Short mmCIF file of C-alpha atoms in Angstrom, two decimals:
data_model
loop_
_atom_site.label_atom_id
_atom_site.label_comp_id
_atom_site.label_asym_id
_atom_site.label_seq_id
_atom_site.Cartn_x
_atom_site.Cartn_y
_atom_site.Cartn_z
CA UNK C 1 -37.89 70.31 -123.28
CA UNK C 2 -37.01 67.19 -124.77
CA UNK C 3 -34.20 64.67 -122.86
CA UNK C 4 -31.63 65.73 -125.79
CA UNK C 5 -32.76 69.68 -125.58
CA UNK C 6 -31.66 68.94 -121.83
CA UNK C 7 -28.46 67.05 -122.29
CA UNK C 8 -27.87 70.20 -125.11
CA UNK C 9 -28.36 72.84 -122.32
CA UNK C 10 -25.43 72.15 -120.20
CA UNK C 11 -23.14 70.89 -122.50
CA UNK C 12 -21.67 68.63 -125.47
CA UNK C 13 -24.28 67.52 -128.02
CA UNK C 14 -25.02 66.59 -131.89
CA UNK C 15 -27.06 67.89 -134.58
CA UNK C 16 -27.95 65.61 -137.10
CA UNK C 17 -28.50 66.64 -140.10
CA UNK C 18 -31.30 65.04 -143.73
CA UNK C 19 -27.92 64.19 -145.21
CA UNK C 20 -26.32 62.37 -142.50
CA UNK C 21 -24.11 64.67 -141.07
CA UNK C 22 -23.23 64.45 -137.39
CA UNK C 23 -22.89 67.93 -136.17
CA UNK C 24 -20.71 68.20 -133.03
CA UNK C 25 -21.55 70.95 -130.64
CA UNK C 26 -21.36 71.96 -126.97
CA UNK C 27 -23.73 74.81 -124.94
CA UNK C 28 -22.47 76.83 -122.41
CA UNK C 29 -23.67 79.68 -119.85
CA UNK C 30 -27.78 80.47 -119.37
CA UNK C 31 -29.92 83.32 -120.89
CA UNK C 32 -30.81 84.78 -124.35
CA UNK C 33 -28.89 82.43 -126.70
CA UNK C 34 -26.40 83.09 -128.67
CA UNK C 35 -24.88 80.96 -131.61
CA UNK C 36 -21.55 81.12 -132.67
CA UNK C 37 -20.58 80.61 -136.33
CA UNK C 38 -16.67 80.61 -137.45
CA UNK C 39 -14.91 81.21 -140.80
CA UNK C 40 -13.06 79.09 -142.89
CA UNK C 41 -11.69 77.05 -140.37
CA UNK C 42 -15.10 75.93 -139.21
CA UNK C 43 -14.27 75.39 -135.55
CA UNK C 44 -16.00 75.72 -132.69
CA UNK C 45 -12.61 76.01 -130.88
CA UNK C 46 -11.89 79.47 -132.67
CA UNK C 47 -14.24 80.88 -130.44
CA UNK C 48 -13.40 79.14 -127.31
CA UNK C 49 -11.83 82.59 -125.12
CA UNK C 50 -14.71 84.61 -126.30
CA UNK C 51 -17.70 81.78 -125.47
CA UNK C 52 -16.22 81.78 -121.97
CA UNK C 53 -16.69 85.70 -121.45
CA UNK C 54 -19.85 85.51 -123.24
CA UNK C 55 -21.51 82.58 -121.03
CA UNK C 56 -21.29 84.95 -118.45
CA UNK C 57 -24.64 86.21 -119.68
CA UNK C 58 -25.83 84.76 -122.95
CA UNK C 59 -26.59 80.54 -123.29
CA UNK C 60 -23.76 80.13 -125.78
CA UNK C 61 -24.11 77.98 -128.44
CA UNK C 62 -21.22 77.34 -131.06
CA UNK C 63 -20.00 73.45 -133.44
CA UNK C 64 -17.54 72.31 -135.62
CA UNK C 65 -19.18 72.82 -139.56
CA UNK C 66 -19.40 69.92 -141.32
CA UNK C 67 -16.47 68.14 -142.22
CA UNK C 68 -14.52 69.97 -139.65
CA UNK C 69 -13.16 68.75 -136.38
CA UNK C 70 -15.10 66.50 -134.84
CA UNK C 71 -18.07 67.09 -137.17
CA UNK C 72 -18.64 64.45 -140.19
CA UNK C 73 -18.56 65.72 -143.58
CA UNK C 74 -22.36 64.41 -145.02
CA UNK C 75 -23.34 64.28 -148.16
CA UNK C 76 -24.44 67.98 -149.26
CA UNK C 77 -22.70 70.38 -151.13
CA UNK C 78 -20.59 72.55 -148.66
CA UNK C 79 -22.70 75.64 -149.88
CA UNK C 80 -22.97 78.53 -147.99
CA UNK C 81 -26.95 78.12 -148.35
CA UNK C 82 -26.20 74.36 -146.95
CA UNK C 83 -24.03 75.77 -144.03
CA UNK C 84 -27.09 78.13 -142.98
CA UNK C 85 -29.38 74.73 -142.98
CA UNK C 86 -26.79 73.63 -140.44
CA UNK C 87 -26.97 76.24 -138.31
CA UNK C 88 -30.97 75.88 -137.79
CA UNK C 89 -30.14 72.01 -137.00
CA UNK C 90 -28.01 72.89 -134.38
CA UNK C 91 -30.62 75.17 -132.84
CA UNK C 92 -33.30 72.59 -133.53
CA UNK C 93 -30.72 70.23 -131.59
CA UNK C 94 -30.06 72.84 -128.69
CA UNK C 95 -34.22 72.94 -127.99
CA UNK C 96 -33.35 77.31 -128.98
CA UNK C 97 -36.49 78.40 -131.11
CA UNK C 98 -34.65 81.97 -131.65
CA UNK C 99 -31.06 82.99 -131.55
CA UNK C 100 -28.43 85.83 -132.12
CA UNK C 101 -26.24 84.97 -134.58
CA UNK C 102 -22.46 85.80 -134.62
CA UNK C 103 -20.81 85.07 -137.58
CA UNK C 104 -17.06 85.64 -138.15
CA UNK C 105 -15.70 86.04 -141.83
CA UNK C 106 -17.38 82.97 -143.97
CA UNK C 107 -19.72 82.68 -140.63
CA UNK C 108 -21.13 86.27 -141.26
CA UNK C 109 -21.98 85.12 -144.97
CA UNK C 110 -23.60 82.09 -143.57
CA UNK C 111 -25.56 84.07 -140.76
CA UNK C 112 -26.88 86.54 -143.74
CA UNK C 113 -28.28 83.43 -145.41
CA UNK C 114 -29.59 82.14 -142.51
CA UNK C 115 -31.17 85.16 -142.07
CA UNK C 116 -32.65 85.50 -145.39
CA UNK C 117 -33.87 81.58 -145.35
CA UNK C 118 -35.18 81.89 -141.79
CA UNK C 119 -35.45 85.28 -140.00
CA UNK C 120 -37.84 83.59 -137.89
CA UNK C 121 -35.04 81.74 -136.29
CA UNK C 122 -33.06 84.94 -135.14
CA UNK C 123 -33.62 87.67 -132.96
CA UNK C 124 -30.37 89.53 -134.71
CA UNK C 125 -27.28 89.32 -136.37
CA UNK C 126 -23.68 90.39 -135.58
CA UNK C 127 -21.30 90.19 -138.85
CA UNK C 128 -17.62 90.16 -137.76
CA UNK C 129 -15.18 90.38 -140.04
CA UNK C 130 -17.74 89.60 -143.07
CA UNK C 131 -18.53 90.70 -146.68
CA UNK C 132 -21.68 91.21 -148.81
CA UNK C 133 -20.28 89.70 -151.86
CA UNK C 134 -16.76 89.13 -153.66
CA UNK C 135 -14.61 91.57 -155.34
CA UNK C 136 -11.05 91.90 -157.11
CA UNK C 137 -9.00 91.88 -153.96
CA UNK C 138 -10.56 88.70 -152.14
CA UNK C 139 -10.88 87.02 -155.41
CA UNK C 140 -6.89 87.08 -156.04
CA UNK C 141 -6.31 86.27 -152.07
CA UNK C 142 -8.18 83.22 -152.28
CA UNK C 143 -6.70 81.91 -156.13
CA UNK C 144 -3.28 82.31 -154.55
CA UNK C 145 -4.46 80.67 -151.13
CA UNK C 146 -5.71 77.93 -153.50
CA UNK C 147 -2.48 77.24 -155.53
CA UNK C 148 -0.76 77.06 -152.33
CA UNK C 149 -2.97 74.71 -150.87
CA UNK C 150 -2.26 71.75 -152.93
CA UNK C 151 1.56 72.53 -153.46
CA UNK C 152 2.71 72.92 -150.28
CA UNK C 153 -0.18 72.58 -147.23
CA UNK C 154 2.22 73.83 -144.37
CA UNK C 155 3.01 77.21 -146.51
CA UNK C 156 -0.97 77.73 -147.30
CA UNK C 157 -1.23 77.25 -143.10
CA UNK C 158 1.35 79.86 -142.50
CA UNK C 159 0.58 82.25 -144.94
CA UNK C 160 -3.16 82.45 -143.86
CA UNK C 161 -2.07 82.87 -140.14
CA UNK C 162 0.50 85.85 -140.84
CA UNK C 163 -2.34 87.18 -142.78
CA UNK C 164 -5.32 87.02 -139.82
CA UNK C 165 -3.19 88.63 -136.86
CA UNK C 166 -1.56 91.65 -136.19
CA UNK C 167 2.25 90.98 -136.66
CA UNK C 168 3.39 92.21 -132.79
CA UNK C 169 0.49 90.32 -131.71
CA UNK C 170 1.34 87.30 -133.40
CA UNK C 171 5.10 87.81 -132.10
CA UNK C 172 3.57 87.18 -128.65
CA UNK C 173 1.57 84.89 -128.88
CA UNK C 174 3.87 82.35 -131.45
CA UNK C 175 2.18 79.36 -129.88
CA UNK C 176 -0.99 80.39 -132.36
CA UNK C 177 1.29 80.35 -135.01
CA UNK C 178 2.79 76.69 -133.73
CA UNK C 179 -0.69 75.75 -133.73
CA UNK C 180 -1.81 76.79 -136.90
CA UNK C 181 1.54 74.92 -139.15
CA UNK C 182 0.63 71.86 -136.70
CA UNK C 183 -3.07 71.56 -138.46
CA UNK C 184 -2.08 72.26 -141.57
CA UNK C 185 -4.65 70.31 -144.12
CA UNK C 186 -1.64 67.44 -144.34
CA UNK C 187 -4.21 64.98 -146.82
CA UNK C 188 -5.63 64.85 -149.69
CA UNK C 189 -9.56 64.72 -147.62
CA UNK C 190 -8.61 67.80 -145.38
CA UNK C 191 -7.58 70.07 -148.69
CA UNK C 192 -10.72 68.80 -150.16
CA UNK C 193 -12.79 70.28 -147.18
CA UNK C 194 -11.00 73.52 -147.39
CA UNK C 195 -11.42 73.67 -151.38
CA UNK C 196 -15.38 73.24 -151.38
CA UNK C 197 -15.19 75.77 -148.34
CA UNK C 198 -13.21 78.20 -150.48
CA UNK C 199 -15.54 77.84 -153.36
CA UNK C 200 -18.39 78.46 -151.26
CA UNK C 201 -17.00 81.67 -149.99
CA UNK C 202 -16.52 82.98 -153.02
CA UNK C 203 -19.66 82.24 -154.62
CA UNK C 204 -21.12 84.05 -152.13
CA UNK C 205 -22.91 86.98 -153.14
CA UNK C 206 -25.74 88.40 -150.99
CA UNK C 207 -26.06 92.00 -152.85
CA UNK C 208 -29.28 90.77 -154.35
CA UNK C 209 -31.06 90.46 -151.30
CA UNK C 210 -29.47 92.03 -148.40
CA UNK C 211 -31.84 94.87 -148.30
CA UNK C 212 -34.78 92.94 -147.72
CA UNK C 213 -33.42 91.67 -144.58
CA UNK C 214 -35.05 93.73 -142.09
CA UNK C 215 -33.86 91.86 -138.34
CA UNK C 216 -30.97 93.97 -136.05
CA UNK C 217 -27.45 93.95 -137.67
CA UNK C 218 -24.37 94.99 -136.26
CA UNK C 219 -21.04 95.03 -138.25
CA UNK C 220 -17.92 94.54 -136.64
CA UNK C 221 -14.69 94.81 -138.24
CA UNK C 222 -11.03 96.13 -137.85
CA UNK C 223 -9.32 98.61 -139.94
CA UNK C 224 -6.05 96.85 -140.34
CA UNK C 225 -7.88 93.54 -141.43
CA UNK C 226 -5.82 92.05 -144.51
CA UNK C 227 -8.05 89.63 -145.68
CA UNK C 228 -11.60 91.28 -145.92
CA UNK C 229 -10.25 94.97 -145.37
CA UNK C 230 -12.07 97.55 -144.39
CA UNK C 231 -13.72 99.28 -147.27
CA UNK C 232 -15.86 95.47 -147.20
CA UNK C 233 -17.25 96.43 -144.09
CA UNK C 234 -18.34 99.79 -145.29
CA UNK C 235 -19.65 97.96 -148.40
CA UNK C 236 -21.75 95.86 -145.99
CA UNK C 237 -23.34 98.47 -144.89
CA UNK C 238 -24.19 100.41 -147.36
CA UNK C 239 -26.30 97.03 -148.33
CA UNK C 240 -27.92 96.34 -145.31
CA UNK C 241 -29.84 99.41 -144.66
CA UNK C 242 -30.15 100.44 -140.85
CA UNK C 243 -27.79 97.92 -139.19
CA UNK C 244 -25.01 99.40 -136.89
CA UNK C 245 -21.26 99.44 -137.56
CA UNK C 246 -18.06 99.28 -135.24
CA UNK C 247 -15.02 99.39 -136.37
CA UNK C 248 -12.29 98.42 -134.10
CA UNK C 249 -8.55 100.73 -134.79
CA UNK C 250 -6.63 97.35 -135.30
CA UNK C 251 -6.92 93.58 -134.40
CA UNK C 252 -6.54 91.85 -137.87
CA UNK C 253 -8.75 89.49 -139.38
CA UNK C 254 -8.99 87.27 -136.04
CA UNK C 255 -9.92 90.71 -134.08
CA UNK C 256 -12.19 88.39 -131.76
CA UNK C 257 -9.24 86.51 -130.65
CA UNK C 258 -6.69 89.35 -130.60
CA UNK C 259 -8.93 91.68 -128.85
CA UNK C 260 -11.21 89.66 -127.03
CA UNK C 261 -12.29 91.99 -124.43
CA UNK C 262 -13.29 94.67 -127.07
CA UNK C 263 -15.08 92.41 -129.40
CA UNK C 264 -17.09 90.76 -126.21
CA UNK C 265 -17.51 93.50 -124.75
CA UNK C 266 -19.49 95.07 -128.35
CA UNK C 267 -21.10 91.71 -128.70
CA UNK C 268 -22.59 92.34 -125.07
CA UNK C 269 -23.78 95.63 -125.07
CA UNK C 270 -25.34 95.33 -128.70
CA UNK C 271 -27.14 92.40 -127.56
CA UNK C 272 -27.81 93.72 -124.58
CA UNK C 273 -30.16 96.46 -126.03
CA UNK C 274 -32.16 94.50 -128.40
CA UNK C 275 -34.03 93.29 -124.79
#
């Protein structure tokens, strides 16, 4: 293992891409490698609680995606395929030949793309609150969010958060709402990053090649998800022959946060069965 990979094995590290992006990443724990890939928000912090739990059994890698948080933007278009290549750069920098990729929402689309581009790098794929292709509901939803984004960034952040969690959970964890408002994309540059990421997720369509993915796949969803409705998990399962599907009754779109125990238990059990 190189000196850079040794540093990556026990804390923060950087992955450098061919187009000049510098991705800030971190490694926790030891064991089989699990790469956590967040959704539209693109932050490593999305996984804070899950990572702490999973690191008891696995080596957990996570990172801020290009243009997000502590990571720089680079010059390449932020397509789903490019974001998948960024995942490969993180694995390389971490000295990890293979991993189970756990992708939430847009992160699940990124995971599907990596499985198509470089299946030799993945031992398995967990698609959490994700989808196979856009439908009328999601198209209308994200068109509406884009319209709000430029006119009122605070309302954009508020509406996204209000839709992402069960109301009772959010009422009891109001600091989550306040933090989302504080992180609203206030600058033109920040809004452009959000806009291109929404364009990327809206353009994703894995239906032409999903059946060719032969690696083990777990689909996780929540029946009360208002952003990626539960029927899209059914469609995803139909497009991925042999995939296992597990649905939580509650949790909203951000069920890895609102239902962390159920989420990590399902993940750990499934990865453990791969050995």
